[in-house]
Every structure is written in structure tokens, then in C-alpha cells.
PDB file of C-alpha atoms in Angstrom:
ATOM      1  CA  MET K   1      99.549-151.644  14.351  1.00 92.00           C
ATOM      2  CA  HIS K   2     100.844-150.349  17.677  1.00 97.00           C
ATOM      3  CA  GLU K   3     101.205-146.692  18.646  1.00 98.00           C
ATOM      4  CA  LEU K   4     104.522-145.310  19.851  1.00 98.00           C
ATOM      5  CA  LEU K   5     104.017-142.808  22.645  1.00 96.00           C
ATOM      6  CA  THR K   6     107.486-141.407  23.358  1.00 97.00           C
ATOM      7  CA  THR K   7     110.391-140.124  21.301  1.00 96.00           C
ATOM      8  CA  ALA K   8     112.657-142.648  23.023  1.00 97.00           C
ATOM      9  CA  ALA K   9     110.413-145.524  21.932  1.00 98.00           C
ATOM     10  CA  LEU K  10     110.287-144.113  18.406  1.00 98.00           C
ATOM     11  CA  ALA K  11     114.079-143.752  18.224  1.00 98.00           C
ATOM     12  CA  THR K  12     114.495-147.371  19.266  1.00 98.00           C
ATOM     13  CA  ALA K  13     111.873-148.671  16.825  1.00 98.00           C
ATOM     14  CA  ALA K  14     113.308-146.606  13.947  1.00 98.00           C
ATOM     15  CA  ALA K  15     116.971-147.285  14.804  1.00 98.00           C
ATOM     16  CA  ASP K  16     117.529-143.518  15.095  1.00 97.00           C
ATOM     17  CA  ASP K  17     116.631-142.938  11.441  1.00 98.00           C
ATOM     18  CA  PRO K  18     117.157-139.152  11.028  1.00 98.00           C
ATOM     19  CA  MET K  19     114.259-138.702   8.593  1.00 98.00           C
ATOM     20  CA  ILE K  20     111.833-140.392  10.994  1.00 98.00           C
ATOM     21  CA  LEU K  21     113.120-138.417  13.987  1.00 98.00           C
ATOM     22  CA  TRP K  22     112.820-135.197  12.001  1.00 98.00           C
ATOM     23  CA  ALA K  23     109.236-136.005  10.976  1.00 98.00           C
ATOM     24  CA  ALA K  24     108.311-136.630  14.621  1.00 98.00           C
ATOM     25  CA  GLN K  25     109.268-133.033  15.530  1.00 97.00           C
ATOM     26  CA  GLY K  26     109.725-134.087  19.149  1.00 96.00           C
ATOM     27  CA  PHE K  27     106.085-135.258  19.031  1.00 96.00           C
ATOM     28  CA  GLY K  28     104.709-131.770  18.667  1.00 92.00           C
ATOM     29  CA  PRO K  29     100.961-131.079  18.575  1.00 93.00           C
ATOM     30  CA  GLY K  30      98.979-133.535  16.462  1.00 95.00           C
ATOM     31  CA  ILE K  31     101.971-135.763  15.608  1.00 98.00           C
ATOM     32  CA  ARG K  32     101.605-139.516  16.105  1.00 98.00           C
ATOM     33  CA  ALA K  33     103.776-142.574  15.426  1.00 98.00           C
ATOM     34  CA  TRP K  34     103.185-146.306  15.020  1.00 98.00           C
ATOM     35  CA  TYR K  35     104.970-149.547  14.247  1.00 98.00           C
ATOM     36  CA  ASP K  36     103.933-152.856  12.717  1.00 98.00           C
ATOM     37  CA  GLY K  37     106.563-155.564  12.624  1.00 97.00           C
ATOM     38  CA  ASP K  38     109.751-153.767  11.574  1.00 98.00           C
ATOM     39  CA  ALA K  39     107.969-150.870   9.841  1.00 98.00           C
ATOM     40  CA  VAL K  40     107.587-147.440  11.451  1.00 98.00           C
ATOM     41  CA  ALA K  41     105.380-144.527  10.388  1.00 98.00           C
ATOM     42  CA  VAL K  42     105.089-140.967  11.677  1.00 98.00           C
ATOM     43  CA  ALA K  43     102.161-138.712  10.759  1.00 98.00           C
ATOM     44  CA  SER K  44     103.110-135.021  10.956  1.00 97.00           C
ATOM     45  CA  PRO K  45     100.607-132.297  10.080  1.00 96.00           C
ATOM     46  CA  ASP K  46     101.878-129.248   8.191  1.00 93.00           C
ATOM     47  CA  VAL K  47     105.593-129.993   8.404  1.00 94.00           C
ATOM     48  CA  SER K  48     107.603-128.505   5.540  1.00 92.00           C
ATOM     49  CA  LYS K  49     104.417-127.454   3.739  1.00 89.00           C
ATOM     50  CA  HIS K  50     102.599-130.823   3.704  1.00 92.00           C
ATOM     51  CA  ASP K  51     100.834-133.254   5.995  1.00 96.00           C
ATOM     52  CA  ARG K  52     103.524-135.949   5.819  1.00 97.00           C
ATOM     53  CA  LEU K  53     103.538-139.642   6.618  1.00 98.00           C
ATOM     54  CA  ALA K  54     107.166-140.721   6.955  1.00 98.00           C
ATOM     55  CA  VAL K  55     107.531-144.491   6.505  1.00 98.00           C
ATOM     56  CA  ILE K  56     110.465-146.906   6.804  1.00 98.00           C
ATOM     57  CA  GLY K  57     110.786-150.666   6.990  1.00 98.00           C
ATOM     58  CA  PRO K  58     110.337-153.875   5.011  1.00 98.00           C
ATOM     59  CA  VAL K  59     107.810-153.655   2.201  1.00 98.00           C
ATOM     60  CA  GLY K  60     105.334-156.188   3.592  1.00 97.00           C
ATOM     61  CA  ASP K  61     105.188-154.562   7.030  1.00 98.00           C
ATOM     62  CA  ALA K  62     105.185-151.052   5.542  1.00 98.00           C
ATOM     63  CA  VAL K  63     102.275-151.815   3.181  1.00 98.00           C
ATOM     64  CA  ARG K  64     100.129-153.039   6.048  1.00 97.00           C
ATOM     65  CA  LEU K  65     101.126-150.170   8.339  1.00 98.00           C
ATOM     66  CA  THR K  66     100.655-147.462   5.718  1.00 98.00           C
ATOM     67  CA  ALA K  67      97.151-148.649   4.836  1.00 97.00           C
ATOM     68  CA  ASP K  68      96.140-148.800   8.494  1.00 97.00           C
ATOM     69  CA  VAL K  69      97.604-145.395   9.359  1.00 97.00           C
ATOM     70  CA  LEU K  70      96.002-143.665   6.372  1.00 97.00           C
ATOM     71  CA  ALA K  71      92.650-145.085   7.430  1.00 94.00           C
ATOM     72  CA  GLU K  72      93.299-143.508  10.840  1.00 95.00           C
ATOM     73  CA  VAL K  73      94.628-140.066   9.837  1.00 96.00           C
ATOM     74  CA  GLY K  74      92.918-139.449   6.492  1.00 93.00           C
ATOM     75  CA  PRO K  75      93.876-138.718   2.887  1.00 93.00           C
ATOM     76  CA  SER K  76      95.625-135.374   3.386  1.00 95.00           C
ATOM     77  CA  TYR K  77      98.800-137.177   4.489  1.00 96.00           C
ATOM     78  CA  ARG K  78     101.469-137.810   1.841  1.00 96.00           C
ATOM     79  CA  PRO K  79     103.537-140.951   2.451  1.00 97.00           C
ATOM     80  CA  PHE K  80     107.244-140.302   1.969  1.00 96.00           C
ATOM     81  CA  GLY K  81     110.394-142.319   2.468  1.00 98.00           C
ATOM     82  CA  ASP K  82     113.083-144.091   0.512  1.00 98.00           C
ATOM     83  CA  GLU K  83     112.187-144.065  -3.174  1.00 98.00           C
ATOM     84  CA  ALA K  84     112.147-147.832  -3.669  1.00 98.00           C
ATOM     85  CA  LEU K  85     109.771-148.258  -0.728  1.00 98.00           C
ATOM     86  CA  ILE K  86     107.404-145.498  -1.852  1.00 98.00           C
ATOM     87  CA  ARG K  87     107.208-147.001  -5.344  1.00 98.00           C
ATOM     88  CA  GLU K  88     106.252-150.333  -3.776  1.00 98.00           C
ATOM     89  CA  LEU K  89     103.642-148.676  -1.560  1.00 98.00           C
ATOM     90  CA  ALA K  90     102.126-146.900  -4.562  1.00 97.00           C
ATOM     91  CA  GLU K  91     101.786-150.280  -6.269  1.00 96.00           C
ATOM     92  CA  ARG K  92     100.429-152.203  -3.304  1.00 97.00           C
ATOM     93  CA  VAL K  93      98.376-149.822  -1.136  1.00 96.00           C
ATOM     94  CA  PRO K  94      94.941-149.126  -2.650  1.00 93.00           C
ATOM     95  CA  GLY K  95      94.404-145.447  -3.389  1.00 93.00           C
ATOM     96  CA  LEU K  96      98.076-144.455  -3.435  1.00 96.00           C
ATOM     97  CA  THR K  97      99.740-142.864  -6.469  1.00 96.00           C
ATOM     98  CA  PHE K  98     103.459-142.181  -6.849  1.00 97.00           C
ATOM     99  CA  SER K  99     103.986-138.396  -6.892  1.00 96.00           C
ATOM    100  CA  ALA K 100     107.638-137.382  -7.092  1.00 96.00           C
ATOM    101  CA  ALA K 101     111.209-138.394  -6.347  1.00 97.00           C
ATOM    102  CA  PHE K 102     113.624-135.998  -4.661  1.00 97.00           C
ATOM    103  CA  GLY K 103     116.436-136.037  -2.135  1.00 98.00           C
ATOM    104  CA  TRP K 104     116.869-136.008   1.615  1.00 98.00           C
ATOM    105  CA  MET K 105     120.341-134.976   2.768  1.00 98.00           C
ATOM    106  CA  ASP K 106     121.761-134.884   6.283  1.00 98.00           C
ATOM    107  CA  ALA K 107     125.023-134.200   8.094  1.00 98.00           C
ATOM    108  CA  ASP K 108     126.361-134.586  11.610  1.00 98.00           C
ATOM    109  CA  THR K 109     129.754-132.887  11.318  1.00 97.00           C
ATOM    110  CA  LEU K 110     130.736-129.231  11.323  1.00 97.00           C
ATOM    111  CA  PRO K 111     131.624-127.986   7.841  1.00 97.00           C
ATOM    112  CA  ASP K 112     134.926-126.334   7.067  1.00 95.00           C
ATOM    113  CA  VAL K 113     133.731-123.003   5.714  1.00 94.00           C
ATOM    114  CA  THR K 114     134.662-119.352   6.117  1.00 92.00           C
ATOM    115  CA  THR K 115     131.576-117.173   6.203  1.00 94.00           C
ATOM    116  CA  THR K 116     130.263-113.718   6.970  1.00 95.00           C
ATOM    117  CA  ALA K 117     126.706-115.041   7.390  1.00 97.00           C
ATOM    118  CA  ALA K 118     124.820-114.322  10.607  1.00 97.00           C
ATOM    119  CA  TRP K 119     121.362-114.720  12.094  1.00 98.00           C
ATOM    120  CA  GLN K 120     119.108-111.789  11.310  1.00 97.00           C
ATOM    121  CA  ASP K 121     117.273-109.832  13.989  1.00 95.00           C
ATOM    122  CA  ASP K 122     114.065-110.051  11.959  1.00 95.00           C
ATOM    123  CA  ASP K 123     112.860-111.216   8.543  1.00 95.00           C
ATOM    124  CA  SER K 124     112.951-107.836   6.810  1.00 95.00           C
ATOM    125  CA  GLY K 125     113.645-108.267   3.108  1.00 96.00           C
ATOM    126  CA  VAL K 126     113.347-112.067   3.183  1.00 97.00           C
ATOM    127  CA  GLU K 127     109.999-112.259   1.432  1.00 97.00           C
ATOM    128  CA  GLU K 128     111.189-109.947  -1.334  1.00 96.00           C
ATOM    129  CA  LEU K 129     114.339-111.996  -1.912  1.00 97.00           C
ATOM    130  CA  LEU K 130     112.407-115.268  -1.985  1.00 97.00           C
ATOM    131  CA  ALA K 131     109.918-113.823  -4.459  1.00 96.00           C
ATOM    132  CA  ALA K 132     112.765-112.775  -6.740  1.00 94.00           C
ATOM    133  CA  ALA K 133     115.065-115.784  -6.370  1.00 95.00           C
ATOM    134  CA  SER K 134     113.098-118.774  -5.042  1.00 95.00           C
ATOM    135  CA  PRO K 135     109.322-118.334  -5.293  1.00 96.00           C
ATOM    136  CA  SER K 136     108.747-122.095  -4.877  1.00 94.00           C
ATOM    137  CA  SER K 137     110.442-122.134  -1.458  1.00 96.00           C
ATOM    138  CA  TYR K 138     108.547-124.019   1.245  1.00 95.00           C
ATOM    139  CA  ALA K 139     109.884-121.735   3.989  1.00 97.00           C
ATOM    140  CA  TRP K 140     108.479-118.197   4.143  1.00 97.00           C
ATOM    141  CA  PRO K 141     108.361-115.564   6.868  1.00 96.00           C
ATOM    142  CA  GLY K 142     105.398-115.919   9.163  1.00 93.00           C
ATOM    143  CA  HIS K 143     105.006-119.692   8.975  1.00 92.00           C
ATOM    144  CA  PRO K 144     104.952-121.088  12.523  1.00 88.00           C
ATOM    145  CA  GLY K 145     107.521-123.764  11.627  1.00 94.00           C
ATOM    146  CA  VAL K 146     110.060-121.199  10.362  1.00 97.00           C
ATOM    147  CA  ARG K 147     112.114-120.081  13.352  1.00 97.00           C
ATOM    148  CA  ARG K 148     114.818-117.707  12.088  1.00 97.00           C
ATOM    149  CA  TRP K 149     116.736-116.561   9.034  1.00 98.00           C
ATOM    150  CA  ALA K 150     120.455-116.266   8.379  1.00 98.00           C
ATOM    151  CA  ALA K 151     121.952-114.112   5.661  1.00 98.00           C
ATOM    152  CA  VAL K 152     125.043-112.883   3.930  1.00 97.00           C
ATOM    153  CA  THR K 153     124.525-109.171   3.510  1.00 96.00           C
ATOM    154  CA  GLY K 154     125.981-106.490   1.277  1.00 94.00           C
ATOM    155  CA  GLU K 155     127.760-103.268   2.173  1.00 90.00           C
ATOM    156  CA  ARG K 156     124.453-101.458   2.731  1.00 91.00           C
ATOM    157  CA  GLY K 157     122.937-104.308   4.737  1.00 91.00           C
ATOM    158  CA  GLU K 158     120.925-105.683   1.837  1.00 95.00           C
ATOM    159  CA  LEU K 159     120.238-109.431   1.815  1.00 97.00           C
ATOM    160  CA  LEU K 160     122.328-111.281  -0.753  1.00 97.00           C
ATOM    161  CA  SER K 161     121.899-114.930   0.250  1.00 98.00           C
ATOM    162  CA  ILE K 162     119.584-116.438   2.865  1.00 98.00           C
ATOM    163  CA  ALA K 163     118.685-119.726   4.549  1.00 98.00           C
ATOM    164  CA  ALA K 164     116.288-120.629   7.346  1.00 98.00           C
ATOM    165  CA  ASP K 165     116.174-122.745  10.467  1.00 98.00           C
ATOM    166  CA  ALA K 166     112.738-124.245   9.817  1.00 98.00           C
ATOM    167  CA  TRP K 167     110.835-127.287  11.093  1.00 97.00           C
ATOM    168  CA  SER K 168     113.806-128.324  13.196  1.00 98.00           C
ATOM    169  CA  ALA K 169     113.251-131.261  15.564  1.00 98.00           C
ATOM    170  CA  PRO K 170     115.115-131.739  18.855  1.00 98.00           C
ATOM    171  CA  GLU K 171     117.299-134.464  17.325  1.00 97.00           C
ATOM    172  CA  VAL K 172     117.560-133.119  13.764  1.00 98.00           C
ATOM    173  CA  GLY K 173     117.779-129.488  12.715  1.00 98.00           C
ATOM    174  CA  PHE K 174     116.400-128.557   9.306  1.00 98.00           C
ATOM    175  CA  LEU K 175     117.752-126.140   6.700  1.00 98.00           C
ATOM    176  CA  ALA K 176     115.273-124.610   4.244  1.00 98.00           C
ATOM    177  CA  GLY K 177     114.469-121.428   2.338  1.00 97.00           C
ATOM    178  CA  VAL K 178     117.838-121.167   0.593  1.00 98.00           C
ATOM    179  CA  ALA K 179     117.933-118.312  -1.911  1.00 97.00           C
ATOM    180  CA  THR K 180     120.570-116.050  -3.444  1.00 97.00           C
ATOM    181  CA  HIS K 181     119.758-112.788  -5.174  1.00 95.00           C
ATOM    182  CA  PRO K 182     120.272-113.106  -8.959  1.00 93.00           C
ATOM    183  CA  VAL K 183     122.885-110.333  -8.985  1.00 92.00           C
ATOM    184  CA  ALA K 184     124.950-112.126  -6.312  1.00 91.00           C
ATOM    185  CA  ARG K 185     125.046-115.618  -7.788  1.00 92.00           C
ATOM    186  CA  GLY K 186     128.294-117.365  -8.682  1.00 92.00           C
ATOM    187  CA  LYS K 187     130.187-115.930  -5.700  1.00 94.00           C
ATOM    188  CA  GLY K 188     129.853-118.853  -3.284  1.00 94.00           C
ATOM    189  CA  LEU K 189     127.392-117.019  -1.046  1.00 96.00           C
ATOM    190  CA  SER K 190     124.929-119.902  -0.773  1.00 96.00           C
ATOM    191  CA  ARG K 191     127.775-122.099   0.478  1.00 97.00           C
ATOM    192  CA  GLN K 192     128.560-119.451   3.080  1.00 97.00           C
ATOM    193  CA  VAL K 193     125.020-119.095   4.408  1.00 98.00           C
ATOM    194  CA  CYS K 194     124.294-122.831   4.264  1.00 98.00           C
ATOM    195  CA  GLY K 195     127.607-123.553   5.964  1.00 98.00           C
ATOM    196  CA  PHE K 196     126.731-121.137   8.750  1.00 98.00           C
ATOM    197  CA  VAL K 197     123.252-122.596   9.311  1.00 98.00           C
ATOM    198  CA  THR K 198     124.592-126.145   9.105  1.00 98.00           C
ATOM    199  CA  THR K 199     127.190-125.374  11.773  1.00 98.00           C
ATOM    200  CA  GLU K 200     124.626-123.747  14.045  1.00 98.00           C
ATOM    201  CA  LEU K 201     122.112-126.580  13.722  1.00 98.00           C
ATOM    202  CA  VAL K 202     124.651-129.375  14.171  1.00 98.00           C
ATOM    203  CA  LYS K 203     125.887-127.668  17.322  1.00 98.00           C
ATOM    204  CA  ARG K 204     122.355-127.375  18.655  1.00 98.00           C
ATOM    205  CA  HIS K 205     120.739-130.629  17.487  1.00 98.00           C
ATOM    206  CA  GLY K 206     123.611-133.000  16.664  1.00 98.00           C
ATOM    207  CA  ARG K 207     122.430-133.491  13.082  1.00 98.00           C
ATOM    208  CA  VAL K 208     120.895-131.390  10.320  1.00 98.00           C
ATOM    209  CA  GLY K 209     118.760-132.363   7.335  1.00 98.00           C
ATOM    210  CA  LEU K 210     117.295-130.777   4.239  1.00 98.00           C
ATOM    211  CA  MET K 211     115.307-131.648   1.134  1.00 97.00           C
ATOM    212  CA  VAL K 212     116.490-130.958  -2.412  1.00 97.00           C
ATOM    213  CA  ASN K 213     115.273-131.631  -5.922  1.00 95.00           C
ATOM    214  CA  GLY K 214     117.142-134.626  -7.264  1.00 94.00           C
ATOM    215  CA  ASP K 215     118.024-132.823 -10.495  1.00 94.00           C
ATOM    216  CA  ASN K 216     119.439-129.752  -8.723  1.00 95.00           C
ATOM    217  CA  THR K 217     123.030-130.867  -9.205  1.00 96.00           C
ATOM    218  CA  PRO K 218     124.682-127.539  -8.270  1.00 94.00           C
ATOM    219  CA  ALA K 219     122.858-127.400  -4.926  1.00 95.00           C
ATOM    220  CA  ILE K 220     123.598-131.059  -4.173  1.00 97.00           C
ATOM    221  CA  LYS K 221     127.304-130.454  -4.827  1.00 96.00           C
ATOM    222  CA  VAL K 222     127.286-127.477  -2.449  1.00 96.00           C
ATOM    223  CA  TYR K 223     125.661-129.556   0.273  1.00 98.00           C
ATOM    224  CA  GLU K 224     128.024-132.482  -0.286  1.00 98.00           C
ATOM    225  CA  ARG K 225     130.994-130.152   0.139  1.00 97.00           C
ATOM    226  CA  LEU K 226     129.448-129.100   3.449  1.00 98.00           C
ATOM    227  CA  GLY K 227     129.384-132.729   4.609  1.00 98.00           C
ATOM    228  CA  TYR K 228     125.859-133.810   3.676  1.00 98.00           C
ATOM    229  CA  THR K 229     125.096-137.249   2.272  1.00 98.00           C
ATOM    230  CA  TYR K 230     122.328-137.840  -0.277  1.00 98.00           C
ATOM    231  CA  ARG K 231     119.402-140.219   0.213  1.00 98.00           C
ATOM    232  CA  GLY K 232     116.968-140.774  -2.624  1.00 98.00           C
ATOM    233  CA  VAL K 233     113.417-140.414  -1.349  1.00 98.00           C
ATOM    234  CA  ALA K 234     109.970-139.959  -2.823  1.00 98.00           C
ATOM    235  CA  ALA K 235     106.379-139.075  -1.976  1.00 97.00           C
ATOM    236  CA  ALA K 236     103.020-140.559  -2.870  1.00 97.00           C
ATOM    237  CA  SER K 237      99.527-139.048  -2.857  1.00 95.00           C
ATOM    238  CA  VAL K 238      96.239-140.491  -1.662  1.00 93.00           C
ATOM    239  CA  THR K 239      93.585-140.533  -4.367  1.00 88.00           C
ATOM    240  CA  TRP K 240      90.597-141.600  -2.299  1.00 73.00           C
ATOM    241  CA  SER K 241      88.332-139.157  -0.488  1.00 58.00           C
ATOM    242  CA  ALA K 242      87.743-139.205   3.244  1.00 43.00           C
ATOM    243  CA  SER K 243      84.006-139.098   2.499  1.00 38.00           C
ATOM    244  CA  LEU K 244      84.085-142.447   0.661  1.00 35.00           C
TER     245      LEU K 244
END
């Protein structure tokens, strides 16, 4: 395998794949990238909750590259990429087990949405809303990858629906931490706040991505109406220990 040392070299090798560019995080601290043949892999520590190993490319090249990279970076990294590829890797790379399928969605156009959402001056009330409406959220206040929160607020300033700019890369913004208070659901508020964040991140980065559970049909429909396209992806786990 050969290491890629610049974001320009990575973009060329990965044909500007938005998921790969997002995983690279502008080559922030501890992030590394490699290629082998036509396969590309990016190892990103603690991005969107996990140590992730984003992989693309033909199966044969990707199997060889994934095995070599995992030997280099260790078993905490979770390979993820297009679902068909990850299933092949789980079958062919010793010590890998298929974990879960989900969705990557991205957009590069400004959505047509009317919204009262705005960036918040601080994260007051965000943790309480997440605990009540989305306790499994990956984005929480205080995480170094979570930059800022947007919200639709009520008449007294209370948070009704929120979304975060979190783990955004220079080339691909990232939307996370979406939650709507139970009493405010069914009013289109999540579309408003997600539309606002999508607009802001496309303007700043040129493209925006997010991850979604594949069976969360209502959320997927909201994102599709905002201009996102769905890409079926998956993750695998390493079952061998670094001490072996």
C-alpha cells in the first residue's frame, strides 16, 4: 500500500468521493490515507463517535488494502463504505465481522425551504432536548467535533427542533444531532432546521452529508425533499485483539 499525504492527492485517488473526503476531515490530527491499486482507505480517529476506516474501490484491491491498514492502525477502527463492499470485506478479511447497514446521504444544492431556524449563541438546552427526544444521537454538546447548533425556537425561546454542524470537513459539511421535542413533532420543524443547516453548510463547504438509519423512512423522506440522495453503506468490526 502507498500513503497519500495531501488532500489533493486523496481527492484525485478517490475521484472526489464525498464520503472519503468527509472521513479525511482535511487531514486533521491523527488522520491518514492510503491507496492500493484502485482502492482508497482513510483512517479517522473519533469522527462521528467511532474510529472509522472509510474504504472504496474494487473488492480485490480493497481486501488487500483493508487488511494492511488494519495491521497498521489497530483493531479500534471500524471499516465502513458501500454495503456490498463491506459485506465482501467481512467475508474475505480475517478478523472482520459485518456489523450494520445504514445510509449515507449528501447534497450539493441549496434546498427550497422557508425556515425560522437560526444558529444558537450557545448550547443551552440542547443536552436536555437530546435526552428527551434523541438519546442515541452521536452529536452532543462538548464534543470537540461538534461545532455549533441551530434551532427552531418557541415563543419563549425554548428549543423545539435542533440540528448540529458536526465533524464537517473542508470539502463536505456534516449534519448531525437532529432532534425535535415530542410536543412539537408533526409540524415540519425538523425540515426547517435541517433545511437551514443544509443551506449553511452547502454555502460554506460546497456539499453536505449525513448518516441515517436505513429503516428511518420519515427522516429519509425529509432529507430527500431537501435535495439529499441516499447511498446504502455499512460498517464492520474487528474481532481480533491488538495484543494477539
